[in-house]
PDB file of C-alpha atoms in Angstrom:
ATOM      1  CA  ILE A   1      11.647  27.159   5.054  1.00 91.00           C
ATOM      2  CA  SER A   2       8.092  25.491   5.994  1.00 93.00           C
ATOM      3  CA  TRP A   3       7.477  21.859   5.405  1.00 94.00           C
ATOM      4  CA  ARG A   4       3.666  21.044   5.018  1.00 93.00           C
ATOM      5  CA  SER A   5       1.334  18.397   4.498  1.00 90.00           C
ATOM      6  CA  GLY A   6      -1.952  19.458   3.370  1.00 86.00           C
ATOM      7  CA  ASN A   7      -3.209  22.214   5.782  1.00 85.00           C
ATOM      8  CA  ASN A   8      -0.700  20.792   8.617  1.00 87.00           C
ATOM      9  CA  ASN A   9       2.382  22.497   8.972  1.00 91.00           C
ATOM     10  CA  ILE A  10       5.428  19.958   9.929  1.00 93.00           C
ATOM     11  CA  VAL A  11       8.412  22.164  10.740  1.00 95.00           C
ATOM     12  CA  GLU A  12       9.542  25.480  10.216  1.00 93.00           C
ATOM     13  CA  TYR A  13      13.256  26.828   9.844  1.00 94.00           C
ATOM     14  CA  THR A  14      14.353  30.358  10.237  1.00 90.00           C
ATOM     15  CA  ASN A  15      17.506  30.885   8.446  1.00 85.00           C
ATOM     16  CA  ASN A  16      18.552  34.157  10.176  1.00 85.00           C
ATOM     17  CA  THR A  17      17.902  32.924  13.754  1.00 90.00           C
ATOM     18  CA  ASP A  18      18.923  29.442  12.868  1.00 91.00           C
ATOM     19  CA  SER A  19      15.733  28.143  14.673  1.00 92.00           C
ATOM     20  CA  VAL A  20      13.791  25.292  13.897  1.00 94.00           C
ATOM     21  CA  LEU A  21      10.085  24.419  15.200  1.00 93.00           C
ATOM     22  CA  PHE A  22       8.714  21.207  14.901  1.00 93.00           C
ATOM     23  CA  TYR A  23       4.607  21.038  15.109  1.00 92.00           C
ATOM     24  CA  PRO A  24       3.152  18.793  17.576  1.00 91.00           C
ATOM     25  CA  LYS A  25       1.969  16.406  15.347  1.00 86.00           C
ATOM     26  CA  TYR A  26       5.251  15.505  13.730  1.00 86.00           C
ATOM     27  CA  LYS A  27       7.597  16.520  16.696  1.00 86.00           C
ATOM     28  CA  ASN A  28       8.413  12.979  17.376  1.00 88.00           C
ATOM     29  CA  LYS A  29       8.324  11.685  13.803  1.00 87.00           C
ATOM     30  CA  ALA A  30      10.382  14.135  11.704  1.00 90.00           C
ATOM     31  CA  GLN A  31      14.076  14.993  11.406  1.00 93.00           C
ATOM     32  CA  PHE A  32      14.939  18.515   9.546  1.00 93.00           C
ATOM     33  CA  GLU A  33      18.335  19.005   7.958  1.00 93.00           C
ATOM     34  CA  LYS A  34      19.645  22.419   8.150  1.00 92.00           C
ATOM     35  CA  LYS A  35      22.437  21.888   5.466  1.00 91.00           C
ATOM     36  CA  ASP A  36      19.926  20.926   2.513  1.00 93.00           C
ATOM     37  CA  TYR A  37      16.595  21.604   4.079  1.00 92.00           C
ATOM     38  CA  SER A  38      15.718  18.166   3.753  1.00 93.00           C
ATOM     39  CA  LEU A  39      12.747  16.603   5.847  1.00 92.00           C
ATOM     40  CA  ARG A  40      12.722  12.910   6.874  1.00 91.00           C
ATOM     41  CA  ILE A  41       9.713  11.250   8.353  1.00 88.00           C
ATOM     42  CA  GLY A  42       9.581   8.173  10.196  1.00 86.00           C
ATOM     43  CA  HIS A  43       6.711   5.626  11.335  1.00 82.00           C
ATOM     44  CA  LEU A  44       4.360   6.623   8.524  1.00 79.00           C
ATOM     45  CA  GLU A  45       0.812   5.683   8.659  1.00 77.00           C
ATOM     46  CA  GLU A  46      -2.551   5.576   6.553  1.00 72.00           C
ATOM     47  CA  GLY A  47      -3.214   9.004   7.647  1.00 74.00           C
ATOM     48  CA  ASN A  48       0.218  10.447   6.484  1.00 77.00           C
ATOM     49  CA  ILE A  49      -0.441   9.876   2.622  1.00 83.00           C
ATOM     50  CA  GLY A  50      -0.746  12.863   0.418  1.00 87.00           C
ATOM     51  CA  LEU A  51       1.176  15.809  -1.024  1.00 92.00           C
ATOM     52  CA  PHE A  52       3.997  17.214   1.129  1.00 93.00           C
ATOM     53  CA  LYS A  53       5.458  20.402   0.345  1.00 95.00           C
ATOM     54  CA  ALA A  54       8.647  22.600   0.911  1.00 95.00           C
ATOM     55  CA  VAL A  55       7.857  26.180   0.900  1.00 94.00           C
ATOM     56  CA  MET A  56      10.345  29.303   0.976  1.00 92.00           C
ATOM     57  CA  ILE A  57       8.828  32.453   2.546  1.00 86.00           C
ATOM     58  CA  ASP A  58      10.586  35.360   1.151  1.00 86.00           C
ATOM     59  CA  ILE A  59      11.009  38.809   3.234  1.00 85.00           C
ATOM     60  CA  ASN A  60       7.496  40.027   1.875  1.00 90.00           C
ATOM     61  CA  GLY A  61       6.008  36.757   3.020  1.00 86.00           C
ATOM     62  CA  ILE A  62       5.343  35.561  -0.226  1.00 91.00           C
ATOM     63  CA  ASP A  63       5.504  31.484  -0.483  1.00 90.00           C
ATOM     64  CA  THR A  64       7.342  29.725  -3.201  1.00 93.00           C
ATOM     65  CA  THR A  65       6.827  26.148  -3.391  1.00 94.00           C
ATOM     66  CA  VAL A  66      10.591  24.483  -4.071  1.00 95.00           C
ATOM     67  CA  ALA A  67       9.720  20.973  -3.715  1.00 93.00           C
ATOM     68  CA  GLU A  68       6.673  18.691  -3.597  1.00 94.00           C
ATOM     69  CA  TYR A  69       6.457  14.645  -3.091  1.00 92.00           C
ATOM     70  CA  SER A  70       3.365  12.531  -2.929  1.00 88.00           C
ATOM     71  CA  ILE A  71       3.607  10.239  -0.174  1.00 85.00           C
ATOM     72  CA  VAL A  72       1.921   6.730  -0.661  1.00 79.00           C
ATOM     73  CA  ILE A  73       1.798   3.914   2.111  1.00 79.00           C
ATOM     74  CA  GLN A  74       2.120   0.580   0.950  1.00 78.00           C
ATOM     75  CA  GLU A  75       2.418  -2.708   3.277  1.00 79.00           C
ATOM     76  CA  LYS A  76       4.776  -5.324   2.536  1.00 83.00           C
ATOM     77  CA  VAL A  77       3.066  -8.123   0.044  1.00 85.00           C
ATOM     78  CA  SER A  78       1.939 -11.000   1.625  1.00 86.00           C
ATOM     79  CA  PRO A  79       3.036 -14.565   0.116  1.00 89.00           C
ATOM     80  CA  PRO A  80       0.977 -15.727  -2.824  1.00 90.00           C
ATOM     81  CA  ALA A  81      -1.544 -18.454  -2.581  1.00 89.00           C
ATOM     82  CA  LEU A  82      -1.275 -20.511  -5.962  1.00 87.00           C
ATOM     83  CA  LEU A  83      -3.729 -22.928  -7.215  1.00 87.00           C
ATOM     84  CA  VAL A  84      -2.814 -24.923 -10.399  1.00 86.00           C
ATOM     85  CA  ASN A  85      -5.465 -27.053 -12.169  1.00 84.00           C
ATOM     86  CA  LYS A  86      -4.054 -29.384 -14.720  1.00 75.00           C
ATOM     87  CA  SER A  87      -6.357 -29.319 -17.848  1.00 68.00           C
ATOM     88  CA  GLU A  88      -4.468 -31.088 -20.556  1.00 69.00           C
ATOM     89  CA  PHE A  89      -0.817 -32.279 -21.573  1.00 70.00           C
ATOM     90  CA  CYS A  90       1.033 -29.257 -20.681  1.00 71.00           C
ATOM     91  CA  SER A  91      -1.581 -27.035 -20.081  1.00 80.00           C
ATOM     92  CA  PHE A  92      -2.556 -25.348 -16.911  1.00 81.00           C
ATOM     93  CA  LEU A  93      -5.010 -23.057 -15.531  1.00 87.00           C
ATOM     94  CA  VAL A  94      -3.284 -21.003 -12.843  1.00 89.00           C
ATOM     95  CA  MET A  95      -4.812 -18.486 -10.003  1.00 89.00           C
ATOM     96  CA  CYS A  96      -2.242 -16.856  -8.042  1.00 90.00           C
ATOM     97  CA  SER A  97      -3.952 -14.583  -5.191  1.00 88.00           C
ATOM     98  CA  THR A  98      -2.953 -12.877  -2.068  1.00 85.00           C
ATOM     99  CA  ASP A  99      -4.473 -11.433   0.936  1.00 76.00           C
ATOM    100  CA  GLY A 100      -7.682 -13.651  -0.024  1.00 57.00           C
ATOM    101  CA  ALA A 101      -8.983 -10.536  -2.368  1.00 69.00           C
ATOM    102  CA  GLU A 102      -6.327  -9.647  -4.855  1.00 80.00           C
ATOM    103  CA  SER A 103      -5.750 -12.243  -7.602  1.00 85.00           C
ATOM    104  CA  SER A 104      -5.250 -12.939 -11.183  1.00 88.00           C
ATOM    105  CA  THR A 105      -5.907 -15.972 -13.372  1.00 89.00           C
ATOM    106  CA  TYR A 106      -3.633 -17.442 -16.247  1.00 89.00           C
ATOM    107  CA  SER A 107      -3.642 -19.849 -18.911  1.00 89.00           C
ATOM    108  CA  CYS A 108      -0.354 -21.545 -19.064  1.00 86.00           C
ATOM    109  CA  ARG A 109       0.761 -23.804 -21.897  1.00 81.00           C
ATOM    110  CA  GLN A 110       4.213 -25.553 -21.962  1.00 75.00           C
ATOM    111  CA  SER A 111       6.551 -22.581 -21.308  1.00 80.00           C
ATOM    112  CA  HIS A 112       4.200 -19.428 -21.742  1.00 86.00           C
ATOM    113  CA  CYS A 113       1.270 -18.126 -19.448  1.00 89.00           C
ATOM    114  CA  THR A 114      -1.146 -15.387 -20.514  1.00 89.00           C
ATOM    115  CA  GLU A 115      -3.459 -13.541 -18.058  1.00 89.00           C
ATOM    116  CA  ILE A 116      -7.108 -14.126 -18.421  1.00 89.00           C
ATOM    117  CA  THR A 117      -8.716 -12.034 -15.844  1.00 84.00           C
ATOM    118  CA  ALA A 118      -7.131  -9.793 -12.929  1.00 82.00           C
ATOM    119  CA  ASN A 119      -8.693  -8.445  -9.695  1.00 80.00           C
ATOM    120  CA  TYR A 120      -6.670  -6.126  -7.810  1.00 67.00           C
ATOM    121  CA  SER A 121      -8.997  -3.489  -7.269  1.00 63.00           C
ATOM    122  CA  ARG A 122      -7.782  -2.632  -3.614  1.00 61.00           C
ATOM    123  CA  SER A 123      -4.257  -2.212  -4.313  1.00 64.00           C
ATOM    124  CA  PRO A 124      -3.798  -0.639  -7.715  1.00 64.00           C
ATOM    125  CA  ALA A 125       0.239  -0.687  -7.289  1.00 77.00           C
ATOM    126  CA  LEU A 126       0.117  -4.487  -6.966  1.00 82.00           C
ATOM    127  CA  LEU A 127       1.578  -6.719  -9.588  1.00 86.00           C
ATOM    128  CA  ILE A 128       0.864 -10.164  -9.999  1.00 88.00           C
ATOM    129  CA  ASP A 129       2.752 -12.129 -12.700  1.00 90.00           C
ATOM    130  CA  VAL A 130       2.631 -15.932 -13.441  1.00 91.00           C
ATOM    131  CA  SER A 131       5.106 -17.812 -15.423  1.00 90.00           C
ATOM    132  CA  THR A 132       6.226 -21.274 -16.171  1.00 86.00           C
ATOM    133  CA  ASP A 133       9.229 -23.122 -17.452  1.00 82.00           C
ATOM    134  CA  GLY A 134       7.087 -26.297 -17.876  1.00 74.00           C
ATOM    135  CA  ARG A 135       8.647 -27.929 -14.846  1.00 79.00           C
ATOM    136  CA  SER A 136       6.946 -25.491 -12.300  1.00 85.00           C
ATOM    137  CA  VAL A 137       4.620 -22.616 -12.100  1.00 88.00           C
ATOM    138  CA  VAL A 138       5.604 -19.555 -10.211  1.00 91.00           C
ATOM    139  CA  CYS A 139       3.673 -16.453  -8.869  1.00 92.00           C
ATOM    140  CA  ASN A 140       5.189 -13.207  -8.301  1.00 93.00           C
ATOM    141  CA  VAL A 141       3.461 -10.714  -6.455  1.00 91.00           C
ATOM    142  CA  SER A 142       4.941  -7.622  -5.951  1.00 89.00           C
ATOM    143  CA  ASN A 143       4.400  -3.571  -4.911  1.00 85.00           C
ATOM    144  CA  GLN A 144       6.709  -0.724  -4.725  1.00 82.00           C
ATOM    145  CA  VAL A 145       8.042  -2.042  -1.452  1.00 83.00           C
ATOM    146  CA  SER A 146       8.302  -5.714  -1.458  1.00 88.00           C
ATOM    147  CA  TRP A 147       7.675  -8.964  -3.648  1.00 91.00           C
ATOM    148  CA  SER A 148       7.018 -12.515  -2.766  1.00 92.00           C
ATOM    149  CA  ILE A 149       7.272 -15.825  -4.895  1.00 93.00           C
ATOM    150  CA  SER A 150       5.372 -18.983  -4.460  1.00 92.00           C
ATOM    151  CA  SER A 151       5.745 -21.978  -6.886  1.00 90.00           C
ATOM    152  CA  VAL A 152       4.469 -25.613  -7.679  1.00 87.00           C
ATOM    153  CA  ALA A 153       5.947 -28.328  -9.557  1.00 84.00           C
ATOM    154  CA  VAL A 154       4.106 -29.681 -12.511  1.00 79.00           C
ATOM    155  CA  SER A 155       6.905 -31.625 -14.125  1.00 66.00           C
ATOM    156  CA  ASP A 156       5.112 -35.009 -13.921  1.00 59.00           C
ATOM    157  CA  SER A 157       2.387 -33.925 -16.555  1.00 54.00           C
ATOM    158  CA  CYS A 158       4.861 -31.801 -18.732  1.00 59.00           C
ATOM    159  CA  PRO A 159       8.110 -34.109 -19.389  1.00 53.00           C
ATOM    160  CA  PHE A 160      11.145 -32.317 -20.799  1.00 46.00           C
ATOM    161  CA  THR A 161      14.193 -32.863 -22.843  1.00 33.00           C
ATOM    162  CA  ALA A 162      17.599 -31.871 -21.732  1.00 32.00           C
ATOM    163  CA  SER A 163      17.210 -28.604 -24.142  1.00 34.00           C
ATOM    164  CA  GLY A 164      14.448 -27.516 -21.881  1.00 35.00           C
ATOM    165  CA  LYS A 165      11.693 -28.091 -24.567  1.00 37.00           C
ATOM    166  CA  GLY A 166       8.442 -30.075 -24.265  1.00 33.00           C
ATOM    167  CA  GLU A 167       8.242 -33.437 -25.866  1.00 35.00           C
ATOM    168  CA  PHE A 168       4.998 -34.254 -27.527  1.00 31.00           C
ATOM    169  CA  SER A 169       4.356 -38.080 -28.243  1.00 30.00           C
TER     170      SER A 169
END
């Protein structure tokens, strides 16, 4: 079996001789398990993204792909910045951003927020969600590896009864 990434060989295992050959680029980063032919790669970097394949080579030299994995590298999300502009009783315009460039703007009223604009073109796997219970506005930013939350209290502009519903006078 041979594990490959693009045109780069990572490791080759020959069953009949029980030999494992790691190629230089992955020698100190990869672990191969003979029992199930699995590959584990540590210390991944941006250059490691792409399609990784396990290929079985039969006695006639014919390759058969037995596994394929698409690897995507994502950084941990940073804590979001949350800006709340109160516009009227129990109504807010909220902008939540992370890393200065990725952002989303929401209009919130009482206990509901609706997204107005989203700008996270650099990170398509990034999710920004804003919610409110009328007492606070919460921004949750997440990707496939982490999440982070920021919140701002707004209860002074939107009083609540014990049942949690807004009161209008």
